PDB file of C-alpha atoms in Angstrom:
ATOM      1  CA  UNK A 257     181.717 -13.961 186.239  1.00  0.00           C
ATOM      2  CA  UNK A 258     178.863 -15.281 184.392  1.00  0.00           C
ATOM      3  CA  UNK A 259     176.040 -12.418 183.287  1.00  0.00           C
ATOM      4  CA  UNK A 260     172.314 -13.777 183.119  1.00  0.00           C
ATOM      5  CA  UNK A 261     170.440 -12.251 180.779  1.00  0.00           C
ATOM      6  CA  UNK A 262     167.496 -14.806 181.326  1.00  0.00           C
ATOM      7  CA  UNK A 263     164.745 -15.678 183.450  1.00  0.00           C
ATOM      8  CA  UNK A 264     164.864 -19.532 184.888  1.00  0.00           C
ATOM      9  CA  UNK A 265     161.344 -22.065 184.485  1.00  0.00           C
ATOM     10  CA  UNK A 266     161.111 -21.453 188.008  1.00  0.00           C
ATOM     11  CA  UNK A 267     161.044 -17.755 188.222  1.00  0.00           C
ATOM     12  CA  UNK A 268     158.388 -18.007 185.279  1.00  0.00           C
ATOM     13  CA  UNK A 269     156.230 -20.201 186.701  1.00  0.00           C
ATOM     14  CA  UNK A 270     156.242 -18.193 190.095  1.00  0.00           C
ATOM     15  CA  UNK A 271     155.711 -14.985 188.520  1.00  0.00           C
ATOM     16  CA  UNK A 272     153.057 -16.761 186.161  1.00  0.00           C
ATOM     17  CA  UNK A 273     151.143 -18.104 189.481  1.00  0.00           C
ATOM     18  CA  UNK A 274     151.056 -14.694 190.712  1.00  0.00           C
ATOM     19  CA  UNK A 275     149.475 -13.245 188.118  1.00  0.00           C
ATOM     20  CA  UNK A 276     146.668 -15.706 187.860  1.00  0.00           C
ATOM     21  CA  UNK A 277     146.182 -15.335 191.629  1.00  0.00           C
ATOM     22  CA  UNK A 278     145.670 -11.456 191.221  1.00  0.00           C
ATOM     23  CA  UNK A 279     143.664 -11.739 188.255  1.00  0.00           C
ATOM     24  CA  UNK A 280     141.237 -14.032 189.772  1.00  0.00           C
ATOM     25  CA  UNK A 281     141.100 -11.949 193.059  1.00  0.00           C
ATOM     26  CA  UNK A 282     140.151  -9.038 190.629  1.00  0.00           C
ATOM     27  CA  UNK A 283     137.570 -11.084 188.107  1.00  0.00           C
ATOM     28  CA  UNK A 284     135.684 -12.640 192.196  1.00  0.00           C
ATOM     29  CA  UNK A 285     135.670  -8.848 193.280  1.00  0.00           C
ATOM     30  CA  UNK A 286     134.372  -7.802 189.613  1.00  0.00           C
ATOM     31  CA  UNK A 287     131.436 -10.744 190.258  1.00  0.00           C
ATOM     32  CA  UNK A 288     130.556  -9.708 193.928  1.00  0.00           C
ATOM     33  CA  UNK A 289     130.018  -6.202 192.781  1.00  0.00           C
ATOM     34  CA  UNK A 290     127.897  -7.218 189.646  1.00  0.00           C
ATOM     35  CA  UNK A 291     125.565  -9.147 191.842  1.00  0.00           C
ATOM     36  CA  UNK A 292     125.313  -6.747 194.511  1.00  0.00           C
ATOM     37  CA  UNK A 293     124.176  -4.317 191.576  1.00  0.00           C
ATOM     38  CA  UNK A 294     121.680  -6.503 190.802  1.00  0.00           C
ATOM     39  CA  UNK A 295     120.449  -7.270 194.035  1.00  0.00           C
ATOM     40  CA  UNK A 296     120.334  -3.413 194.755  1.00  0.00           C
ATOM     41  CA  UNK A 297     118.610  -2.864 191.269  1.00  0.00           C
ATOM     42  CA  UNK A 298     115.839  -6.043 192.326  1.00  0.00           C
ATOM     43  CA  UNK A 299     115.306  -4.191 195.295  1.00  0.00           C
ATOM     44  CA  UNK A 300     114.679  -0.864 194.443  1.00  0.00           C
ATOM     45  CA  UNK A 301     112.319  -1.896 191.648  1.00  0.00           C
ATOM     46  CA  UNK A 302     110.388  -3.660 194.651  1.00  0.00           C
ATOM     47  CA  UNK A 303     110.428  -0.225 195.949  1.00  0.00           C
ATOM     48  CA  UNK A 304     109.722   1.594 193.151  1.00  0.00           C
ATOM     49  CA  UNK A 305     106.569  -0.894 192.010  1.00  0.00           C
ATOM     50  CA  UNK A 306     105.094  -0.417 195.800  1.00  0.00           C
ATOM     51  CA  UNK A 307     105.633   3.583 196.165  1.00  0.00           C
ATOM     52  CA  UNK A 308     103.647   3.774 192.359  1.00  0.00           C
ATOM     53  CA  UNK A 309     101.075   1.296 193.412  1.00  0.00           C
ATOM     54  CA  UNK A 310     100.730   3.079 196.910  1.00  0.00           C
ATOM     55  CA  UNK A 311     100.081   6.291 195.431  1.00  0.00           C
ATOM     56  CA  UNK A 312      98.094   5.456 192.753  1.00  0.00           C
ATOM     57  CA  UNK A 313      95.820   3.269 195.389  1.00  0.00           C
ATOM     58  CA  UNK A 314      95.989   6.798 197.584  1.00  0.00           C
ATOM     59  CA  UNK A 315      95.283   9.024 194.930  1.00  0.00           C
ATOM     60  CA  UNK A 316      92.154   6.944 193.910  1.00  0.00           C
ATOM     61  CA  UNK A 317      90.756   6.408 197.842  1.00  0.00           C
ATOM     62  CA  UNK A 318      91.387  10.218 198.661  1.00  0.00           C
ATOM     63  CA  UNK A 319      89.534  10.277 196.054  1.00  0.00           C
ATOM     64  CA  UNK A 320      86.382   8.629 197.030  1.00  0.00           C
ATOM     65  CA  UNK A 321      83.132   9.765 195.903  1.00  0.00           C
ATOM     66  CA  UNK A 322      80.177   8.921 199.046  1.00  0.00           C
ATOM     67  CA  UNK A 323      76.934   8.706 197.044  1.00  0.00           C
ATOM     68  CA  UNK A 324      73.137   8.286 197.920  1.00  0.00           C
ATOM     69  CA  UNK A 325      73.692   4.925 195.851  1.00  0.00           C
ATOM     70  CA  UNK A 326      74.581   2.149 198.325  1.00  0.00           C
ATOM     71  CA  UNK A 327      76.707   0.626 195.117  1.00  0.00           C
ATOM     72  CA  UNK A 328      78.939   3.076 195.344  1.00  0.00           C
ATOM     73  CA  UNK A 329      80.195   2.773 199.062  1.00  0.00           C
ATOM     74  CA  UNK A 330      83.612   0.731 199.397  1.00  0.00           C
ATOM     75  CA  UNK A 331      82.998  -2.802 199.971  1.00  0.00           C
ATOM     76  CA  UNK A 332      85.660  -5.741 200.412  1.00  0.00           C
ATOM     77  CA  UNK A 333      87.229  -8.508 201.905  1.00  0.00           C
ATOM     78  CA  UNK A 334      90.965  -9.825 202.821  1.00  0.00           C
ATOM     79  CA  UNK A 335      91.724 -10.549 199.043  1.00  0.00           C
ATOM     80  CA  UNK A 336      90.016  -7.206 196.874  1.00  0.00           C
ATOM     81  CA  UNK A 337      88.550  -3.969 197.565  1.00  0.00           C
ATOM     82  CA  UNK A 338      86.211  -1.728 195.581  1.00  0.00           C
ATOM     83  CA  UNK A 339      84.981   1.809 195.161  1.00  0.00           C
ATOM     84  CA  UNK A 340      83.696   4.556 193.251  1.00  0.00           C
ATOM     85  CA  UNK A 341      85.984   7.711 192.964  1.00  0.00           C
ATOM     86  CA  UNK A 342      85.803  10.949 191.421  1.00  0.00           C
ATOM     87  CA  UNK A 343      87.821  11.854 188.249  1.00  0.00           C
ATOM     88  CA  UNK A 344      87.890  15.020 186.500  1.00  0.00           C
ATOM     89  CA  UNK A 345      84.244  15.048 185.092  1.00  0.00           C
ATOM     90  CA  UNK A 346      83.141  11.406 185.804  1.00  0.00           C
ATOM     91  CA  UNK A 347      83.148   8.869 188.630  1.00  0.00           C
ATOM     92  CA  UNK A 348      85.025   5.662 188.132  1.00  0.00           C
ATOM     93  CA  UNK A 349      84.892   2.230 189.463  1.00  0.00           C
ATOM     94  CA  UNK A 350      87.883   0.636 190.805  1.00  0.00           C
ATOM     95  CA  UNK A 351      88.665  -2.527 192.076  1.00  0.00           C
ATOM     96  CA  UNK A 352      92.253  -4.126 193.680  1.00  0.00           C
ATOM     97  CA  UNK A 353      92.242  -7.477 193.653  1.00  0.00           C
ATOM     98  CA  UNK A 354      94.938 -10.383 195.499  1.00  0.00           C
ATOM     99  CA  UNK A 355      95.373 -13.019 193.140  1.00  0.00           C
ATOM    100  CA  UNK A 356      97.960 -15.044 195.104  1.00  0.00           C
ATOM    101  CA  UNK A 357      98.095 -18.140 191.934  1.00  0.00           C
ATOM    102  CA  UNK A 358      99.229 -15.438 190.200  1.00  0.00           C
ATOM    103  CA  UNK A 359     101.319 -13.343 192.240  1.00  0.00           C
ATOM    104  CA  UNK A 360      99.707 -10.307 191.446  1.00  0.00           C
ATOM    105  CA  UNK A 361      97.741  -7.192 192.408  1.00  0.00           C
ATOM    106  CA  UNK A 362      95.715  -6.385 189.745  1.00  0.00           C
ATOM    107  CA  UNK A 363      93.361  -3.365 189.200  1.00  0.00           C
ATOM    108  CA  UNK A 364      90.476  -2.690 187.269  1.00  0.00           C
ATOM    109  CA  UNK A 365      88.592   0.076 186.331  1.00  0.00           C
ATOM    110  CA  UNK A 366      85.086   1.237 185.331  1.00  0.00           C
ATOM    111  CA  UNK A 367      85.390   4.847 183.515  1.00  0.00           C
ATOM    112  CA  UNK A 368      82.158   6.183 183.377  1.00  0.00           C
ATOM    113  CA  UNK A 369      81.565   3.547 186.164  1.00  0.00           C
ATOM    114  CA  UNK A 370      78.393   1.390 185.512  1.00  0.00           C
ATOM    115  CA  UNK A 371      77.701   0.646 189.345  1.00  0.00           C
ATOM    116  CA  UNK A 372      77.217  -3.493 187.969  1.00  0.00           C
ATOM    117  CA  UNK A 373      79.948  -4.002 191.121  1.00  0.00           C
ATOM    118  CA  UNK A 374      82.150  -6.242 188.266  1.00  0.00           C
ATOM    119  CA  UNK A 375      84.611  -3.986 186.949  1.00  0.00           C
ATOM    120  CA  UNK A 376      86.297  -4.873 184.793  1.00  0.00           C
ATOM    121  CA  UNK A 377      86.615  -2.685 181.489  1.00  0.00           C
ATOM    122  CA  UNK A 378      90.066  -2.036 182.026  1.00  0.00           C
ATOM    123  CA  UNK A 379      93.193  -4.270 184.025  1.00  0.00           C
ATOM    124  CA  UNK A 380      96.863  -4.211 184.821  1.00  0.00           C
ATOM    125  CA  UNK A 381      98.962  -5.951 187.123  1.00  0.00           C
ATOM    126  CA  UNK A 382      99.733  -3.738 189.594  1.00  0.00           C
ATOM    127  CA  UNK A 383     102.508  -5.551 191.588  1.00  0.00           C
ATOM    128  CA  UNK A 384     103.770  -8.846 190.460  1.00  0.00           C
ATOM    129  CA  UNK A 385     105.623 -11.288 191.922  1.00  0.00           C
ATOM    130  CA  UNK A 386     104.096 -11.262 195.328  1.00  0.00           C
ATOM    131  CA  UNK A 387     103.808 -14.714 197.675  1.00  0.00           C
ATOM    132  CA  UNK A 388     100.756 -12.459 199.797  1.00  0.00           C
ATOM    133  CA  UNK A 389      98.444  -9.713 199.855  1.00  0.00           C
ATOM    134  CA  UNK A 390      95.283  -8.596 201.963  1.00  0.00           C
ATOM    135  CA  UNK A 391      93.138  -5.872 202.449  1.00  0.00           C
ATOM    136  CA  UNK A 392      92.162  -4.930 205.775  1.00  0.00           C
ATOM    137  CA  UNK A 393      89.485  -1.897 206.995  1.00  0.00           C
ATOM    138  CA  UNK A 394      89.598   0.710 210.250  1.00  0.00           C
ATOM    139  CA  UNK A 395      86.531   2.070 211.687  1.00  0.00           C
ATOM    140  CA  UNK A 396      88.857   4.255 213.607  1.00  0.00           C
ATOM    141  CA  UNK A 397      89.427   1.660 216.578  1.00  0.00           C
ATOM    142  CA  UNK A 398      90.159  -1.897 215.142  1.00  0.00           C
ATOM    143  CA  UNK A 399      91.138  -3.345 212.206  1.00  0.00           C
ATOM    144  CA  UNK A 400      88.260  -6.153 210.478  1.00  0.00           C
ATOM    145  CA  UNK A 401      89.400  -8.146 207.528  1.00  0.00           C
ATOM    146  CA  UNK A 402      86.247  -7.014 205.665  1.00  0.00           C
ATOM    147  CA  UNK A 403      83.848  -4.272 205.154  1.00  0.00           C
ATOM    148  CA  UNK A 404      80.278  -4.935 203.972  1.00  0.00           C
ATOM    149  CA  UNK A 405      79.031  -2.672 200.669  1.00  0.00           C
ATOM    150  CA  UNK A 406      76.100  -1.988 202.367  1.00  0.00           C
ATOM    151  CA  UNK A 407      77.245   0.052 205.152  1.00  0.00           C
ATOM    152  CA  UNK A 408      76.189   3.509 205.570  1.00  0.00           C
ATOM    153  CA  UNK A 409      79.589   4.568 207.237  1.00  0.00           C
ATOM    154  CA  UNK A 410      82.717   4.562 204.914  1.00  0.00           C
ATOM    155  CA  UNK A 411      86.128   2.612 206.459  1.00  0.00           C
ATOM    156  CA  UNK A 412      88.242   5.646 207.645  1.00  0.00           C
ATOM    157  CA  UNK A 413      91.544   3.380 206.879  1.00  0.00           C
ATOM    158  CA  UNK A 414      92.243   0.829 204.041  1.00  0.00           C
ATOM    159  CA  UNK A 415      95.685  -1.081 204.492  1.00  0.00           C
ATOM    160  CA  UNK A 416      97.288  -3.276 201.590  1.00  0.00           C
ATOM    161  CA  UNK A 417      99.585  -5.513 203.328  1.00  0.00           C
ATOM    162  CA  UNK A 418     101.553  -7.658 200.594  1.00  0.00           C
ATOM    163  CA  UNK A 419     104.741  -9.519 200.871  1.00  0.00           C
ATOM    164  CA  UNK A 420     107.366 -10.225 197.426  1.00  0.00           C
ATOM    165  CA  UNK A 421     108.605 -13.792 196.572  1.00  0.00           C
ATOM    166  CA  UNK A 422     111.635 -13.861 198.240  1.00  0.00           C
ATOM    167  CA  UNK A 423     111.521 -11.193 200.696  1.00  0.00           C
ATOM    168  CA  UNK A 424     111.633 -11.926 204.579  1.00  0.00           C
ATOM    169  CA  UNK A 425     108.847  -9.430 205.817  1.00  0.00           C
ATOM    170  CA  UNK A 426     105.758  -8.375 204.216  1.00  0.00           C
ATOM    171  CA  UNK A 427     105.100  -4.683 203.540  1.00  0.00           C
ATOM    172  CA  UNK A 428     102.107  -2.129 203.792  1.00  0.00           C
ATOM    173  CA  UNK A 429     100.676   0.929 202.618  1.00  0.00           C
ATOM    174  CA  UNK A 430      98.160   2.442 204.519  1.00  0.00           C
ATOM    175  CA  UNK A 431      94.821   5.238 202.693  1.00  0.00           C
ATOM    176  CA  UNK A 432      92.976   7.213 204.817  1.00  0.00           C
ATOM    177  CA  UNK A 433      89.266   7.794 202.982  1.00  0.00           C
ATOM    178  CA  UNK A 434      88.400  11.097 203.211  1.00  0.00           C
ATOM    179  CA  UNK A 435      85.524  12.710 205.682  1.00  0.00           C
ATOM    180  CA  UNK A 436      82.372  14.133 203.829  1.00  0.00           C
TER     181      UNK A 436
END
């Protein structure tokens, strides 16, 4: 009888295939979950950008200062919206503005504000990468894609309706302005 110590060529290569075949089954599963990560971590920065930029954009409108000064009332159209709003010890002016070439919402401030309607002391980019954005203004029974500065009544509603690069739907955020 004749002992074999020894693997054959055959037996090597066979085992050798194997191994590659495993080890590229692990290496495609270690890719899909590195780009589902990512996808997940694009996503939830979406999020995360649109929650902060919703309550900021809250915070300021529930904020809303209604003054004898017919500056200071909100005024806007489809693209930008502005207003005065109370802050601590000072009223500021704030305006959001679409800048679809861009892709961005950006929003200035006035602090004291100046009541010139320009603002534009101070700017940041408050959501970037967008393909669309809008304003749009309730009376309390329809929707109108602007809202004139010289109106004695203030909006009870402002939505900001924007939609990412990318994304399938848009998205929106809804203030209610306070009642004096």
């Amino acid at each position: 009888m004749i002992s074999r110590n020894s693997f054959t060529l055959v037996e090597l290569l066979v085992a050798f295939a194997i191994f590659v075949i495993v080890i590229g089954l692990v290496l495609l599963s270690i890719t899909g979950l590195f780009r589902t990560s990512r996808t997940i971590q694009t996503s939830l920065a979406k999020e995360q950008r649109q929650r902060r930029c919703a309550l900021f954009f809250s915070k300021e409108v529930s904020s809303l200062a209604r003054l004898e000064n017919p500056v200071s009332g909100v005024s806007g159209t489809a693209g930008e919206v502005s207003f005065v709003f109370a802050r601590e010890n000072s009223l500021v002016e704030a305006r959001y503005v679409c800048n679809p070439a861009a892709g961005t919402l950006e929003h200035y401030t006035q602090d004291p504000a100046d009541f010139n309607g320009i603002t534009t002391a101070n700017q940041e980019n408050f959501l970037e990468g967008l393909e669309a954005c809008g304003f749009s203004y309730s009376d309390g029974t329809a929707w109108h894609p602007a809202w004139a500065a010289g109106c004695a009544d203030l909006p009870k509603m402002i939505r900001a309706e924007f939609k990412f690069k990318g994304d399938s739907q848009s998205r929106e955020f809804v203030a209610q302005v306070p009642v004096s």
